[in-house]
C-alpha atoms as a PDB file:
ATOM      1  CA  MET A   1      -6.571 184.264 154.331  1.00  0.00           C
ATOM      2  CA  ALA A   2      -7.649 182.143 151.390  1.00  0.00           C
ATOM      3  CA  VAL A   3      -5.106 179.968 149.691  1.00  0.00           C
ATOM      4  CA  LYS A   4      -5.175 180.062 145.942  1.00  0.00           C
ATOM      5  CA  LYS A   5      -4.580 176.717 144.296  1.00  0.00           C
ATOM      6  CA  LEU A   6      -2.681 176.649 141.078  1.00  0.00           C
ATOM      7  CA  SER A   7      -3.675 174.053 138.567  1.00  0.00           C
ATOM      8  CA  MET A   8      -1.276 172.765 135.987  1.00  0.00           C
ATOM      9  CA  LYS A   9      -2.704 171.744 132.666  1.00  0.00           C
ATOM     10  CA  PRO A  10      -1.515 168.314 131.603  1.00  0.00           C
ATOM     11  CA  LYS A  11       0.823 168.314 128.641  1.00  0.00           C
ATOM     12  CA  ALA A  12      -0.774 167.265 125.422  1.00  0.00           C
ATOM     13  CA  LYS A  13       0.525 163.933 124.231  1.00  0.00           C
ATOM     14  CA  ALA A  14       1.204 163.315 120.573  1.00  0.00           C
ATOM     15  CA  LYS A  15      -0.973 160.574 119.192  1.00  0.00           C
ATOM     16  CA  ALA A  16       0.703 157.724 117.381  1.00  0.00           C
ATOM     17  CA  GLY A  17       0.678 158.368 113.658  1.00  0.00           C
ATOM     18  CA  SER A  18      -0.398 161.996 114.060  1.00  0.00           C
ATOM     19  CA  GLY A  19       2.920 163.255 112.683  1.00  0.00           C
ATOM     20  CA  ALA A  20       3.474 165.414 115.757  1.00  0.00           C
ATOM     21  CA  GLN A  21       7.111 165.694 116.797  1.00  0.00           C
ATOM     22  CA  LYS A  22       8.807 166.780 119.955  1.00  0.00           C
ATOM     23  CA  PRO A  23      10.082 170.354 119.789  1.00  0.00           C
ATOM     24  CA  LYS A  24      13.795 170.586 119.089  1.00  0.00           C
ATOM     25  CA  ARG A  25      16.010 171.365 122.035  1.00  0.00           C
ATOM     26  CA  VAL A  26      17.456 174.849 121.780  1.00  0.00           C
ATOM     27  CA  ARG A  27      21.208 174.852 122.257  1.00  0.00           C
ATOM     28  CA  ARG A  28      22.877 177.604 124.194  1.00  0.00           C
ATOM     29  CA  VAL A  29      25.190 179.554 121.913  1.00  0.00           C
ATOM     30  CA  TYR A  30      26.789 181.970 124.362  1.00  0.00           C
ATOM     31  CA  GLY A  31      30.533 181.517 124.265  1.00  0.00           C
ATOM     32  CA  LEU A  32      30.466 179.739 120.909  1.00  0.00           C
ATOM     33  CA  GLU A  33      32.083 182.575 118.953  1.00  0.00           C
ATOM     34  CA  GLU A  34      34.843 182.838 121.559  1.00  0.00           C
ATOM     35  CA  ALA A  35      35.361 179.070 121.328  1.00  0.00           C
ATOM     36  CA  ARG A  36      35.671 179.227 117.559  1.00  0.00           C
ATOM     37  CA  ALA A  37      38.152 182.087 117.814  1.00  0.00           C
ATOM     38  CA  ALA A  38      40.248 180.177 120.379  1.00  0.00           C
ATOM     39  CA  THR A  39      40.458 177.055 118.208  1.00  0.00           C
ATOM     40  CA  LYS A  40      43.950 176.405 116.877  1.00  0.00           C
ATOM     41  CA  MET A  41      43.161 173.274 114.872  1.00  0.00           C
ATOM     42  CA  THR A  42      41.148 173.130 111.647  1.00  0.00           C
ATOM     43  CA  SER A  43      38.367 170.617 111.164  1.00  0.00           C
ATOM     44  CA  ALA A  44      40.420 168.813 108.509  1.00  0.00           C
ATOM     45  CA  GLN A  45      43.424 168.551 110.861  1.00  0.00           C
ATOM     46  CA  TRP A  46      41.208 167.205 113.610  1.00  0.00           C
ATOM     47  CA  LYS A  47      39.607 164.588 111.347  1.00  0.00           C
ATOM     48  CA  ALA A  48      43.048 163.437 110.185  1.00  0.00           C
ATOM     49  CA  HIS A  49      44.156 163.199 113.828  1.00  0.00           C
ATOM     50  CA  GLN A  50      41.171 160.969 114.679  1.00  0.00           C
ATOM     51  CA  VAL A  51      42.297 158.206 112.311  1.00  0.00           C
ATOM     52  CA  GLY A  52      43.368 155.208 114.391  1.00  0.00           C
ATOM     53  CA  MET A  53      42.288 156.725 117.718  1.00  0.00           C
ATOM     54  CA  ALA A  54      39.689 154.014 118.351  1.00  0.00           C
ATOM     55  CA  GLU A  55      42.481 151.426 118.337  1.00  0.00           C
ATOM     56  CA  LYS A  56      44.874 153.516 120.442  1.00  0.00           C
ATOM     57  CA  TRP A  57      42.207 154.510 122.978  1.00  0.00           C
ATOM     58  CA  PRO A  58      39.614 151.697 122.995  1.00  0.00           C
ATOM     59  CA  GLN A  59      36.451 151.889 125.039  1.00  0.00           C
ATOM     60  CA  PRO A  60      36.141 149.525 128.005  1.00  0.00           C
ATOM     61  CA  GLU A  61      34.707 146.118 127.075  1.00  0.00           C
ATOM     62  CA  TYR A  62      31.511 146.755 129.036  1.00  0.00           C
ATOM     63  CA  MET A  63      30.678 149.562 126.577  1.00  0.00           C
ATOM     64  CA  ASP A  64      30.319 146.938 123.808  1.00  0.00           C
ATOM     65  CA  VAL A  65      27.222 145.521 125.491  1.00  0.00           C
ATOM     66  CA  GLU A  66      24.138 147.073 123.900  1.00  0.00           C
ATOM     67  CA  MET A  67      21.502 148.454 126.213  1.00  0.00           C
ATOM     68  CA  PRO A  68      18.089 148.470 124.496  1.00  0.00           C
ATOM     69  CA  GLY A  69      16.438 151.848 124.546  1.00  0.00           C
ATOM     70  CA  ARG A  70      19.629 153.680 125.520  1.00  0.00           C
ATOM     71  CA  SER A  71      22.232 155.557 123.538  1.00  0.00           C
ATOM     72  CA  HIS A  72      25.658 153.993 123.007  1.00  0.00           C
ATOM     73  CA  THR A  73      27.098 156.902 125.003  1.00  0.00           C
ATOM     74  CA  ALA A  74      24.687 156.553 127.947  1.00  0.00           C
ATOM     75  CA  TYR A  75      26.223 156.579 131.412  1.00  0.00           C
ATOM     76  CA  ARG A  76      27.031 153.119 132.708  1.00  0.00           C
ATOM     77  CA  ASP A  77      27.011 151.830 136.264  1.00  0.00           C
ATOM     78  CA  GLU A  78      30.430 150.278 135.653  1.00  0.00           C
ATOM     79  CA  THR A  79      31.891 153.703 134.916  1.00  0.00           C
ATOM     80  CA  TYR A  80      30.525 155.111 138.169  1.00  0.00           C
ATOM     81  CA  GLU A  81      31.936 152.116 140.051  1.00  0.00           C
ATOM     82  CA  ILE A  82      35.381 152.998 138.710  1.00  0.00           C
ATOM     83  CA  ILE A  83      35.437 156.778 139.080  1.00  0.00           C
ATOM     84  CA  THR A  84      33.920 156.848 142.557  1.00  0.00           C
ATOM     85  CA  ARG A  85      37.052 155.068 143.780  1.00  0.00           C
ATOM     86  CA  TRP A  86      39.402 157.715 142.408  1.00  0.00           C
ATOM     87  CA  ALA A  87      41.376 159.938 144.777  1.00  0.00           C
ATOM     88  CA  ALA A  88      43.107 163.270 144.108  1.00  0.00           C
ATOM     89  CA  GLU A  89      46.406 161.526 143.351  1.00  0.00           C
ATOM     90  CA  THR A  90      44.878 158.940 140.970  1.00  0.00           C
ATOM     91  CA  LYS A  91      46.772 159.068 137.677  1.00  0.00           C
ATOM     92  CA  ILE A  92      44.723 159.645 134.542  1.00  0.00           C
ATOM     93  CA  ALA A  93      45.399 160.110 130.834  1.00  0.00           C
ATOM     94  CA  TYR A  94      43.174 161.824 128.296  1.00  0.00           C
ATOM     95  CA  ARG A  95      42.810 160.994 124.633  1.00  0.00           C
ATOM     96  CA  PRO A  96      44.515 163.795 122.680  1.00  0.00           C
ATOM     97  CA  HIS A  97      42.192 166.240 120.908  1.00  0.00           C
ATOM     98  CA  ALA A  98      39.051 164.186 121.551  1.00  0.00           C
ATOM     99  CA  LYS A  99      36.624 167.075 121.059  1.00  0.00           C
ATOM    100  CA  ALA A 100      35.825 168.666 117.709  1.00  0.00           C
ATOM    101  CA  PRO A 101      37.453 172.079 117.174  1.00  0.00           C
ATOM    102  CA  GLY A 102      35.232 175.145 117.192  1.00  0.00           C
ATOM    103  CA  THR A 103      33.068 173.867 120.045  1.00  0.00           C
ATOM    104  CA  LYS A 104      32.941 175.091 123.621  1.00  0.00           C
ATOM    105  CA  SER A 105      33.729 171.614 124.878  1.00  0.00           C
ATOM    106  CA  HIS A 106      36.883 171.506 122.714  1.00  0.00           C
ATOM    107  CA  VAL A 107      38.346 174.617 124.342  1.00  0.00           C
ATOM    108  CA  ARG A 108      37.624 173.317 127.848  1.00  0.00           C
ATOM    109  CA  TYR A 109      38.875 169.803 127.014  1.00  0.00           C
ATOM    110  CA  GLU A 110      42.167 171.101 125.620  1.00  0.00           C
ATOM    111  CA  LYS A 111      42.799 172.839 128.954  1.00  0.00           C
ATOM    112  CA  TYR A 112      42.103 169.973 131.319  1.00  0.00           C
ATOM    113  CA  SER A 113      43.358 167.132 129.095  1.00  0.00           C
ATOM    114  CA  ARG A 114      46.958 168.060 130.006  1.00  0.00           C
ATOM    115  CA  ALA A 115      46.331 166.844 133.560  1.00  0.00           C
ATOM    116  CA  LYS A 116      48.155 163.790 134.882  1.00  0.00           C
ATOM    117  CA  THR A 117      46.094 163.349 138.074  1.00  0.00           C
ATOM    118  CA  VAL A 118      42.470 163.808 139.119  1.00  0.00           C
ATOM    119  CA  ALA A 119      43.387 166.844 141.252  1.00  0.00           C
ATOM    120  CA  GLN A 120      45.169 168.527 138.326  1.00  0.00           C
ATOM    121  CA  ALA A 121      42.194 167.851 136.041  1.00  0.00           C
ATOM    122  CA  LEU A 122      39.793 169.477 138.492  1.00  0.00           C
ATOM    123  CA  LYS A 123      42.094 172.512 138.863  1.00  0.00           C
ATOM    124  CA  LEU A 124      42.248 172.847 135.079  1.00  0.00           C
ATOM    125  CA  GLY A 125      38.461 172.925 134.710  1.00  0.00           C
ATOM    126  CA  SER A 126      37.317 169.320 134.420  1.00  0.00           C
ATOM    127  CA  TRP A 127      34.050 168.277 136.020  1.00  0.00           C
ATOM    128  CA  PRO A 128      33.457 164.829 137.526  1.00  0.00           C
ATOM    129  CA  ALA A 129      30.667 164.345 134.956  1.00  0.00           C
ATOM    130  CA  ASP A 130      33.342 164.579 132.223  1.00  0.00           C
ATOM    131  CA  TRP A 131      34.702 161.211 133.335  1.00  0.00           C
ATOM    132  CA  CYS A 132      31.452 159.368 132.795  1.00  0.00           C
END
């Protein structure tokens, strides 16, 4: 039996100065209407609540170090070093109302942010990636 080889065409690269842009990433919108309907806080209330939160809930000092070519919210090795040592009974605290209302992440965050331990957070719908 003959084996058919599939050939993949190489992706065309945009030339510098050609004005070509990467296609925009399409966001998944399923569940968004339900999230907006479940929101109990207005955008104005949320914005008012965010005032002073940076001082009350500061980022770790290692997040102040800039990493060229990476976003300020990029995952850090130091974060992984910390969370990989957590156990089910490790106590945690979440910043209140950290996610913008009307988003899917806001609805999920409001559920698991009541947790006091890692085990409770996982039961309430948190994912380990949420801690990075």
